[in-house]
């Protein structure tokens, strides 16, 4: 059974009690990225991290080179969770979708890989921050825009809309999904891929009272203060949002992501090791601004909590995992 199939099961994940393996070092070779040289360079710095000016008050994650590396590594992790697939939508049955929107494209790596695999598609990657590569395929282009504003695309234009890890930037999900529906062509597919933000799951007693539990609880509290309700990001709520907008045949594909290489199974251990590598900078990226703006912490206090929590991931002290859901729907023909 593949790692993706194992992590999609509902039973407890067996923890490894053997000494440390080489999975952590093996995962280290996965980092790579390309950054954009652009005239749009409006940034500000806070707590030693660079943020894009247009995202101020909208998006609490940095946009510097460290974060771009992490985003590309997170892309690799998410494809590992799906046995190497870029998506779950049944696109292959219909051939290349003519027009594709990658909403919140980040570094553009998903859009580029999709465009390479689907030469008959025209792919648009949209993001607040211009961190995409200057080179691209002929059928892929990047644009900077705010997806929470009114879309200016042609109505019923896109044959496939892909949106991944937008929970930190979309505050009005019903409006966002409604705009997706308006701009979807009849018969088009939409796919939302999001991870749980409201706590970390654990099948034993290693999580209770840990620094990782304190970190996760603080993150959820700060998200709520910032206007984002993490309890709204689940497979069921995303499914309901698509159905409320008018999409049909909505399917939810859940999978668990180990926080660190603690599982006993070698394939899932490797996925945990890759996740640990992206969490090494990702935990700070997700929490630093939130902790200092909404959690009453100083920069030093926030960084110490991050370091203490990550240490428990690194040493496999806590056997935690979170869920990632791919939610796929279709606009009626």
mmCIF file of C-alpha atoms in Angstrom:
data_model
loop_
_atom_site.group_PDB
_atom_site.id
_atom_site.type_symbol
_atom_site.label_atom_id
_atom_site.label_comp_id
_atom_site.label_asym_id
_atom_site.label_seq_id
_atom_site.Cartn_x
_atom_site.Cartn_y
_atom_site.Cartn_z
ATOM 1 C CA UNK A 1 0.000 0.000 0.000
ATOM 2 C CA UNK A 2 1.338 3.467 -0.924
ATOM 3 C CA UNK A 3 2.035 6.179 1.641
ATOM 4 C CA UNK A 4 -0.871 8.223 0.287
ATOM 5 C CA UNK A 5 -3.235 5.282 0.733
ATOM 6 C CA UNK A 6 -1.963 4.634 4.264
ATOM 7 C CA UNK A 7 -2.408 8.273 5.257
ATOM 8 C CA UNK A 8 -5.917 8.325 3.807
ATOM 9 C CA UNK A 9 -6.944 5.505 6.160
ATOM 10 C CA UNK A 10 -8.765 6.336 9.399
ATOM 11 C CA UNK A 11 -6.907 4.008 11.782
ATOM 12 C CA UNK A 12 -4.144 5.147 14.133
ATOM 13 C CA UNK A 13 -0.735 5.783 12.568
ATOM 14 C CA UNK A 14 1.828 3.516 14.194
ATOM 15 C CA UNK A 15 4.738 5.468 15.684
ATOM 16 C CA UNK A 16 8.344 4.381 15.249
ATOM 17 C CA UNK A 17 10.310 3.804 18.466
ATOM 18 C CA UNK A 18 13.647 3.034 16.808
ATOM 19 C CA UNK A 19 16.626 5.451 16.803
ATOM 20 C CA UNK A 20 16.714 8.300 14.324
ATOM 21 C CA UNK A 21 17.059 7.424 10.631
ATOM 22 C CA UNK A 22 18.549 9.270 7.685
ATOM 23 C CA UNK A 23 15.186 10.456 6.367
ATOM 24 C CA UNK A 24 15.728 13.984 7.652
ATOM 25 C CA UNK A 25 18.962 14.393 5.687
ATOM 26 C CA UNK A 26 17.481 12.720 2.607
ATOM 27 C CA UNK A 27 14.679 15.254 2.559
ATOM 28 C CA UNK A 28 17.196 18.092 2.579
ATOM 29 C CA UNK A 29 17.969 17.709 -1.102
ATOM 30 C CA UNK A 30 14.419 18.678 -2.087
ATOM 31 C CA UNK A 31 14.832 22.456 -1.700
ATOM 32 C CA UNK A 32 14.895 24.510 -4.874
ATOM 33 C CA UNK A 33 13.189 27.623 -6.198
ATOM 34 C CA UNK A 34 13.238 30.335 -8.835
ATOM 35 C CA UNK A 35 12.450 33.922 -7.880
ATOM 36 C CA UNK A 36 11.076 36.765 -9.936
ATOM 37 C CA UNK A 37 13.001 39.860 -10.999
ATOM 38 C CA UNK A 38 10.235 42.443 -11.238
ATOM 39 C CA UNK A 39 9.682 46.175 -11.153
ATOM 40 C CA UNK A 40 6.989 45.543 -8.547
ATOM 41 C CA UNK A 41 9.157 45.488 -5.427
ATOM 42 C CA UNK A 42 7.099 47.120 -2.706
ATOM 43 C CA UNK A 43 8.075 45.336 0.484
ATOM 44 C CA UNK A 44 8.426 46.014 4.179
ATOM 45 C CA UNK A 45 10.388 44.205 6.875
ATOM 46 C CA UNK A 46 9.204 43.048 10.260
ATOM 47 C CA UNK A 47 10.802 40.725 12.836
ATOM 48 C CA UNK A 48 13.561 39.918 10.364
ATOM 49 C CA UNK A 49 11.178 38.754 7.598
ATOM 50 C CA UNK A 50 10.147 40.447 4.345
ATOM 51 C CA UNK A 51 6.465 40.953 3.530
ATOM 52 C CA UNK A 52 4.864 42.274 0.364
ATOM 53 C CA UNK A 53 3.316 45.710 0.749
ATOM 54 C CA UNK A 54 0.090 44.824 -1.069
ATOM 55 C CA UNK A 55 -0.527 41.955 1.342
ATOM 56 C CA UNK A 56 -0.402 44.188 4.434
ATOM 57 C CA UNK A 57 -3.460 43.405 6.557
ATOM 58 C CA UNK A 58 -4.556 40.679 4.119
ATOM 59 C CA UNK A 59 -1.910 37.973 4.288
ATOM 60 C CA UNK A 60 0.189 37.221 7.333
ATOM 61 C CA UNK A 61 2.945 35.164 5.691
ATOM 62 C CA UNK A 62 6.265 36.567 4.405
ATOM 63 C CA UNK A 63 7.290 36.655 0.751
ATOM 64 C CA UNK A 64 11.084 36.488 1.079
ATOM 65 C CA UNK A 65 13.432 33.903 -0.441
ATOM 66 C CA UNK A 66 13.177 31.668 2.625
ATOM 67 C CA UNK A 67 9.411 31.514 2.238
ATOM 68 C CA UNK A 68 9.645 30.903 -1.508
ATOM 69 C CA UNK A 69 11.885 27.910 -0.861
ATOM 70 C CA UNK A 70 9.367 26.611 1.675
ATOM 71 C CA UNK A 71 6.451 27.042 -0.720
ATOM 72 C CA UNK A 72 8.193 24.951 -3.358
ATOM 73 C CA UNK A 73 8.978 22.291 -0.767
ATOM 74 C CA UNK A 74 5.355 22.356 0.417
ATOM 75 C CA UNK A 75 4.315 21.789 -3.208
ATOM 76 C CA UNK A 76 6.515 18.696 -3.295
ATOM 77 C CA UNK A 77 4.949 17.510 -0.024
ATOM 78 C CA UNK A 78 1.404 17.964 -1.328
ATOM 79 C CA UNK A 79 2.156 16.009 -4.496
ATOM 80 C CA UNK A 80 3.722 13.226 -2.407
ATOM 81 C CA UNK A 81 0.459 13.021 -0.481
ATOM 82 C CA UNK A 82 -1.350 12.369 -3.782
ATOM 83 C CA UNK A 83 1.096 9.782 -5.158
ATOM 84 C CA UNK A 84 2.706 12.414 -7.376
ATOM 85 C CA UNK A 85 -0.520 13.811 -8.835
ATOM 86 C CA UNK A 86 -1.065 17.565 -9.142
ATOM 87 C CA UNK A 87 -4.831 17.302 -8.648
ATOM 88 C CA UNK A 88 -7.746 14.998 -7.880
ATOM 89 C CA UNK A 89 -10.263 16.413 -10.377
ATOM 90 C CA UNK A 90 -11.169 13.916 -13.163
ATOM 91 C CA UNK A 91 -9.608 16.014 -15.905
ATOM 92 C CA UNK A 92 -7.880 13.211 -17.791
ATOM 93 C CA UNK A 93 -11.218 11.810 -18.947
ATOM 94 C CA UNK A 94 -11.893 15.014 -20.907
ATOM 95 C CA UNK A 95 -8.458 15.985 -22.187
ATOM 96 C CA UNK A 96 -6.670 19.252 -21.466
ATOM 97 C CA UNK A 97 -9.024 21.898 -20.035
ATOM 98 C CA UNK A 98 -8.885 24.917 -22.351
ATOM 99 C CA UNK A 99 -8.581 27.628 -19.691
ATOM 100 C CA UNK A 100 -7.222 27.129 -16.173
ATOM 101 C CA UNK A 101 -6.992 29.494 -13.198
ATOM 102 C CA UNK A 102 -4.502 28.805 -10.402
ATOM 103 C CA UNK A 103 -5.834 31.048 -7.630
ATOM 104 C CA UNK A 104 -3.114 32.000 -5.142
ATOM 105 C CA UNK A 105 -0.333 30.616 -7.320
ATOM 106 C CA UNK A 106 2.521 31.505 -4.918
ATOM 107 C CA UNK A 107 5.829 30.785 -6.642
ATOM 108 C CA UNK A 108 3.904 29.481 -9.663
ATOM 109 C CA UNK A 109 5.302 25.971 -9.421
ATOM 110 C CA UNK A 110 1.901 24.241 -9.638
ATOM 111 C CA UNK A 111 0.846 26.336 -12.650
ATOM 112 C CA UNK A 112 4.117 25.608 -14.447
ATOM 113 C CA UNK A 113 3.919 21.876 -13.839
ATOM 114 C CA UNK A 114 0.263 21.785 -14.880
ATOM 115 C CA UNK A 115 1.031 23.748 -18.045
ATOM 116 C CA UNK A 116 3.868 21.366 -18.866
ATOM 117 C CA UNK A 117 1.633 18.317 -18.393
ATOM 118 C CA UNK A 118 -1.293 19.896 -20.274
ATOM 119 C CA UNK A 119 0.108 21.691 -23.343
ATOM 120 C CA UNK A 120 -3.419 22.197 -24.668
ATOM 121 C CA UNK A 121 -4.367 24.349 -21.657
ATOM 122 C CA UNK A 122 -3.939 28.089 -21.184
ATOM 123 C CA UNK A 123 -3.019 28.594 -17.524
ATOM 124 C CA UNK A 124 -3.247 31.837 -15.528
ATOM 125 C CA UNK A 125 -1.583 31.977 -12.102
ATOM 126 C CA UNK A 126 -2.791 34.816 -9.854
ATOM 127 C CA UNK A 127 -1.286 36.018 -6.580
ATOM 128 C CA UNK A 128 -0.994 39.160 -4.468
ATOM 129 C CA UNK A 129 2.789 39.014 -4.514
ATOM 130 C CA UNK A 130 4.933 38.956 -7.708
ATOM 131 C CA UNK A 131 7.265 36.131 -6.679
ATOM 132 C CA UNK A 132 6.768 33.967 -9.768
ATOM 133 C CA UNK A 133 9.660 33.164 -12.158
ATOM 134 C CA UNK A 134 10.391 35.441 -15.085
ATOM 135 C CA UNK A 135 10.639 32.431 -17.411
ATOM 136 C CA UNK A 136 7.533 30.436 -18.184
ATOM 137 C CA UNK A 137 5.977 28.077 -20.699
ATOM 138 C CA UNK A 138 4.131 29.573 -23.698
ATOM 139 C CA UNK A 139 0.796 28.435 -22.252
ATOM 140 C CA UNK A 140 1.366 29.818 -18.722
ATOM 141 C CA UNK A 141 1.227 33.431 -17.570
ATOM 142 C CA UNK A 142 1.199 35.132 -14.161
ATOM 143 C CA UNK A 143 -0.800 38.091 -12.908
ATOM 144 C CA UNK A 144 -0.882 40.060 -9.649
ATOM 145 C CA UNK A 145 -4.340 40.684 -8.227
ATOM 146 C CA UNK A 146 -6.457 40.459 -5.084
ATOM 147 C CA UNK A 147 -8.834 37.499 -5.379
ATOM 148 C CA UNK A 148 -11.146 38.956 -2.725
ATOM 149 C CA UNK A 149 -11.967 41.925 -4.956
ATOM 150 C CA UNK A 150 -14.381 41.754 -7.918
ATOM 151 C CA UNK A 151 -12.921 39.571 -10.655
ATOM 152 C CA UNK A 152 -12.528 41.131 -14.085
ATOM 153 C CA UNK A 153 -12.268 37.871 -16.022
ATOM 154 C CA UNK A 154 -14.891 36.942 -18.570
ATOM 155 C CA UNK A 155 -17.893 35.167 -17.088
ATOM 156 C CA UNK A 156 -18.045 31.373 -17.568
ATOM 157 C CA UNK A 157 -14.463 31.479 -18.789
ATOM 158 C CA UNK A 158 -12.491 28.825 -16.889
ATOM 159 C CA UNK A 159 -12.722 25.090 -17.461
ATOM 160 C CA UNK A 160 -10.795 24.331 -14.292
ATOM 161 C CA UNK A 161 -10.123 26.457 -11.194
ATOM 162 C CA UNK A 162 -7.463 25.315 -8.733
ATOM 163 C CA UNK A 163 -6.992 26.984 -5.351
ATOM 164 C CA UNK A 164 -4.550 25.697 -2.738
ATOM 165 C CA UNK A 165 -3.679 26.801 0.816
ATOM 166 C CA UNK A 166 -5.628 30.057 0.725
ATOM 167 C CA UNK A 167 -6.940 29.786 4.294
ATOM 168 C CA UNK A 168 -4.621 32.590 5.472
ATOM 169 C CA UNK A 169 -5.778 35.010 2.784
ATOM 170 C CA UNK A 170 -9.470 34.376 2.051
ATOM 171 C CA UNK A 171 -11.713 35.763 4.780
ATOM 172 C CA UNK A 172 -15.017 35.563 2.894
ATOM 173 C CA UNK A 173 -15.133 32.011 1.519
ATOM 174 C CA UNK A 174 -18.758 32.144 0.280
ATOM 175 C CA UNK A 175 -17.963 35.223 -1.819
ATOM 176 C CA UNK A 176 -14.738 33.711 -3.146
ATOM 177 C CA UNK A 177 -16.446 30.458 -4.148
ATOM 178 C CA UNK A 178 -19.377 32.385 -5.664
ATOM 179 C CA UNK A 179 -16.950 34.279 -7.888
ATOM 180 C CA UNK A 180 -15.328 30.987 -8.889
ATOM 181 C CA UNK A 181 -18.770 29.686 -9.872
ATOM 182 C CA UNK A 182 -19.631 32.779 -11.929
ATOM 183 C CA UNK A 183 -16.389 32.509 -13.873
ATOM 184 C CA UNK A 184 -16.527 28.725 -14.340
ATOM 185 C CA UNK A 185 -17.678 27.452 -17.720
ATOM 186 C CA UNK A 186 -20.568 24.978 -17.800
ATOM 187 C CA UNK A 187 -19.203 21.556 -16.862
ATOM 188 C CA UNK A 188 -16.015 23.052 -15.416
ATOM 189 C CA UNK A 189 -14.297 21.616 -12.362
ATOM 190 C CA UNK A 190 -13.112 23.411 -9.237
ATOM 191 C CA UNK A 191 -10.633 22.021 -6.726
ATOM 192 C CA UNK A 192 -9.843 23.449 -3.295
ATOM 193 C CA UNK A 193 -6.884 22.036 -1.356
ATOM 194 C CA UNK A 194 -6.585 23.154 2.263
ATOM 195 C CA UNK A 195 -4.986 21.914 5.474
ATOM 196 C CA UNK A 196 -6.467 21.981 8.969
ATOM 197 C CA UNK A 197 -5.522 25.003 11.079
ATOM 198 C CA UNK A 198 -7.630 24.411 14.186
ATOM 199 C CA UNK A 199 -5.400 22.156 16.276
ATOM 200 C CA UNK A 200 -3.148 19.174 15.658
ATOM 201 C CA UNK A 201 -4.430 15.606 15.932
ATOM 202 C CA UNK A 202 -2.654 12.878 17.888
ATOM 203 C CA UNK A 203 -3.512 9.227 18.556
ATOM 204 C CA UNK A 204 -1.577 8.942 21.849
ATOM 205 C CA UNK A 205 -0.732 11.120 24.849
ATOM 206 C CA UNK A 206 2.401 12.778 23.433
ATOM 207 C CA UNK A 207 0.605 15.985 22.364
ATOM 208 C CA UNK A 208 -1.157 16.953 25.577
ATOM 209 C CA UNK A 209 0.720 19.647 27.503
ATOM 210 C CA UNK A 210 3.422 19.974 24.839
ATOM 211 C CA UNK A 211 4.932 23.156 23.431
ATOM 212 C CA UNK A 212 3.448 22.115 20.085
ATOM 213 C CA UNK A 213 -0.033 22.136 21.630
ATOM 214 C CA UNK A 214 0.618 25.627 23.033
ATOM 215 C CA UNK A 215 1.863 26.777 19.619
ATOM 216 C CA UNK A 216 -1.179 25.362 17.802
ATOM 217 C CA UNK A 217 -3.658 26.756 20.331
ATOM 218 C CA UNK A 218 -2.016 30.204 20.161
ATOM 219 C CA UNK A 219 -2.119 30.126 16.360
ATOM 220 C CA UNK A 220 -5.853 29.324 16.321
ATOM 221 C CA UNK A 221 -6.603 32.105 18.822
ATOM 222 C CA UNK A 222 -4.600 34.656 16.838
ATOM 223 C CA UNK A 223 -6.240 33.636 13.574
ATOM 224 C CA UNK A 224 -9.651 34.287 15.096
ATOM 225 C CA UNK A 225 -8.548 37.712 16.308
ATOM 226 C CA UNK A 226 -7.300 38.513 12.810
ATOM 227 C CA UNK A 227 -10.700 37.732 11.286
ATOM 228 C CA UNK A 228 -10.053 34.147 10.116
ATOM 229 C CA UNK A 229 -12.038 31.321 11.712
ATOM 230 C CA UNK A 230 -9.863 28.177 11.462
ATOM 231 C CA UNK A 231 -12.816 25.942 12.365
ATOM 232 C CA UNK A 232 -14.338 26.897 9.002
ATOM 233 C CA UNK A 233 -11.515 25.153 7.142
ATOM 234 C CA UNK A 234 -12.502 21.478 7.009
ATOM 235 C CA UNK A 235 -13.385 19.104 4.231
ATOM 236 C CA UNK A 236 -17.065 19.262 5.186
ATOM 237 C CA UNK A 237 -17.271 23.068 5.330
ATOM 238 C CA UNK A 238 -15.437 23.459 2.016
ATOM 239 C CA UNK A 239 -17.780 20.889 0.463
ATOM 240 C CA UNK A 240 -20.768 22.842 1.772
ATOM 241 C CA UNK A 241 -19.363 26.098 0.365
ATOM 242 C CA UNK A 242 -19.088 24.564 -3.104
ATOM 243 C CA UNK A 243 -22.580 23.100 -2.940
ATOM 244 C CA UNK A 244 -24.058 26.390 -1.707
ATOM 245 C CA UNK A 245 -22.484 28.162 -4.685
ATOM 246 C CA UNK A 246 -24.111 25.707 -7.105
ATOM 247 C CA UNK A 247 -21.414 23.103 -7.757
ATOM 248 C CA UNK A 248 -22.518 19.481 -7.979
ATOM 249 C CA UNK A 249 -20.899 16.036 -7.592
ATOM 250 C CA UNK A 250 -18.696 17.426 -4.807
ATOM 251 C CA UNK A 251 -16.143 14.922 -3.509
ATOM 252 C CA UNK A 252 -13.788 15.230 -0.513
ATOM 253 C CA UNK A 253 -10.394 13.479 -0.492
ATOM 254 C CA UNK A 254 -8.817 13.593 2.997
ATOM 255 C CA UNK A 255 -5.256 12.618 3.856
ATOM 256 C CA UNK A 256 -3.204 12.929 7.049
ATOM 257 C CA UNK A 257 0.192 14.656 7.187
ATOM 258 C CA UNK A 258 2.617 13.546 9.942
ATOM 259 C CA UNK A 259 4.468 16.355 11.707
ATOM 260 C CA UNK A 260 7.908 14.815 11.607
ATOM 261 C CA UNK A 261 9.365 11.392 10.705
ATOM 262 C CA UNK A 262 7.783 9.568 13.643
ATOM 263 C CA UNK A 263 5.581 7.023 11.758
ATOM 264 C CA UNK A 264 6.894 3.462 11.644
ATOM 265 C CA UNK A 265 6.076 2.874 7.967
ATOM 266 C CA UNK A 266 9.050 3.983 5.826
ATOM 267 C CA UNK A 267 6.985 5.688 3.109
ATOM 268 C CA UNK A 268 4.940 7.742 5.567
ATOM 269 C CA UNK A 269 8.096 8.400 7.597
ATOM 270 C CA UNK A 270 9.616 10.041 4.517
ATOM 271 C CA UNK A 271 6.533 12.233 4.060
ATOM 272 C CA UNK A 272 6.853 13.252 7.710
ATOM 273 C CA UNK A 273 10.528 14.076 7.141
ATOM 274 C CA UNK A 274 9.692 16.306 4.152
ATOM 275 C CA UNK A 275 6.999 17.991 6.224
ATOM 276 C CA UNK A 276 9.500 18.535 9.043
ATOM 277 C CA UNK A 277 11.836 20.244 6.591
ATOM 278 C CA UNK A 278 9.160 22.694 5.440
ATOM 279 C CA UNK A 279 8.016 23.236 9.049
ATOM 280 C CA UNK A 280 11.564 24.279 9.965
ATOM 281 C CA UNK A 281 10.807 27.697 8.477
ATOM 282 C CA UNK A 282 7.063 27.228 7.977
ATOM 283 C CA UNK A 283 6.074 27.316 11.628
ATOM 284 C CA UNK A 284 7.653 30.732 12.017
ATOM 285 C CA UNK A 285 6.246 31.919 8.684
ATOM 286 C CA UNK A 286 2.713 31.006 9.724
ATOM 287 C CA UNK A 287 2.861 32.344 13.256
ATOM 288 C CA UNK A 288 5.402 35.158 13.690
ATOM 289 C CA UNK A 289 3.267 38.075 12.529
ATOM 290 C CA UNK A 290 0.125 36.635 14.119
ATOM 291 C CA UNK A 291 1.814 36.069 17.490
ATOM 292 C CA UNK A 292 3.282 39.576 17.614
ATOM 293 C CA UNK A 293 0.191 41.381 16.233
ATOM 294 C CA UNK A 294 -2.625 39.433 17.899
ATOM 295 C CA UNK A 295 -1.035 37.247 20.585
ATOM 296 C CA UNK A 296 0.601 39.897 22.751
ATOM 297 C CA UNK A 297 4.056 38.338 22.269
ATOM 298 C CA UNK A 298 7.345 40.054 21.653
ATOM 299 C CA UNK A 299 9.469 38.898 18.738
ATOM 300 C CA UNK A 300 11.710 36.997 21.173
ATOM 301 C CA UNK A 301 8.752 35.276 22.862
ATOM 302 C CA UNK A 302 7.217 34.284 19.536
ATOM 303 C CA UNK A 303 10.490 32.893 18.208
ATOM 304 C CA UNK A 304 11.106 30.949 21.416
ATOM 305 C CA UNK A 305 7.674 29.298 21.247
ATOM 306 C CA UNK A 306 8.333 28.414 17.611
ATOM 307 C CA UNK A 307 11.725 26.950 18.488
ATOM 308 C CA UNK A 308 10.368 24.924 21.418
ATOM 309 C CA UNK A 309 7.477 23.545 19.367
ATOM 310 C CA UNK A 310 9.665 22.687 16.380
ATOM 311 C CA UNK A 311 12.135 20.907 18.665
ATOM 312 C CA UNK A 312 9.354 18.485 19.613
ATOM 313 C CA UNK A 313 8.709 17.837 15.921
ATOM 314 C CA UNK A 314 12.411 17.416 15.191
ATOM 315 C CA UNK A 315 13.011 14.963 18.046
ATOM 316 C CA UNK A 316 9.800 13.002 17.305
ATOM 317 C CA UNK A 317 8.651 13.676 20.861
ATOM 318 C CA UNK A 318 5.101 14.487 19.706
ATOM 319 C CA UNK A 319 3.263 12.149 17.315
ATOM 320 C CA UNK A 320 1.080 14.816 15.729
ATOM 321 C CA UNK A 321 -0.563 15.079 12.336
ATOM 322 C CA UNK A 322 -2.952 17.361 10.493
ATOM 323 C CA UNK A 323 -5.400 16.805 7.659
ATOM 324 C CA UNK A 324 -5.250 18.027 4.074
ATOM 325 C CA UNK A 325 -8.469 17.950 2.044
ATOM 326 C CA UNK A 326 -8.805 18.126 -1.719
ATOM 327 C CA UNK A 327 -12.420 19.106 -2.421
ATOM 328 C CA UNK A 328 -13.578 18.747 -6.021
ATOM 329 C CA UNK A 329 -16.829 19.984 -7.539
ATOM 330 C CA UNK A 330 -18.323 20.540 -10.984
ATOM 331 C CA UNK A 331 -20.488 23.280 -12.443
ATOM 332 C CA UNK A 332 -23.636 21.835 -14.054
ATOM 333 C CA UNK A 333 -23.371 21.366 -17.818
#
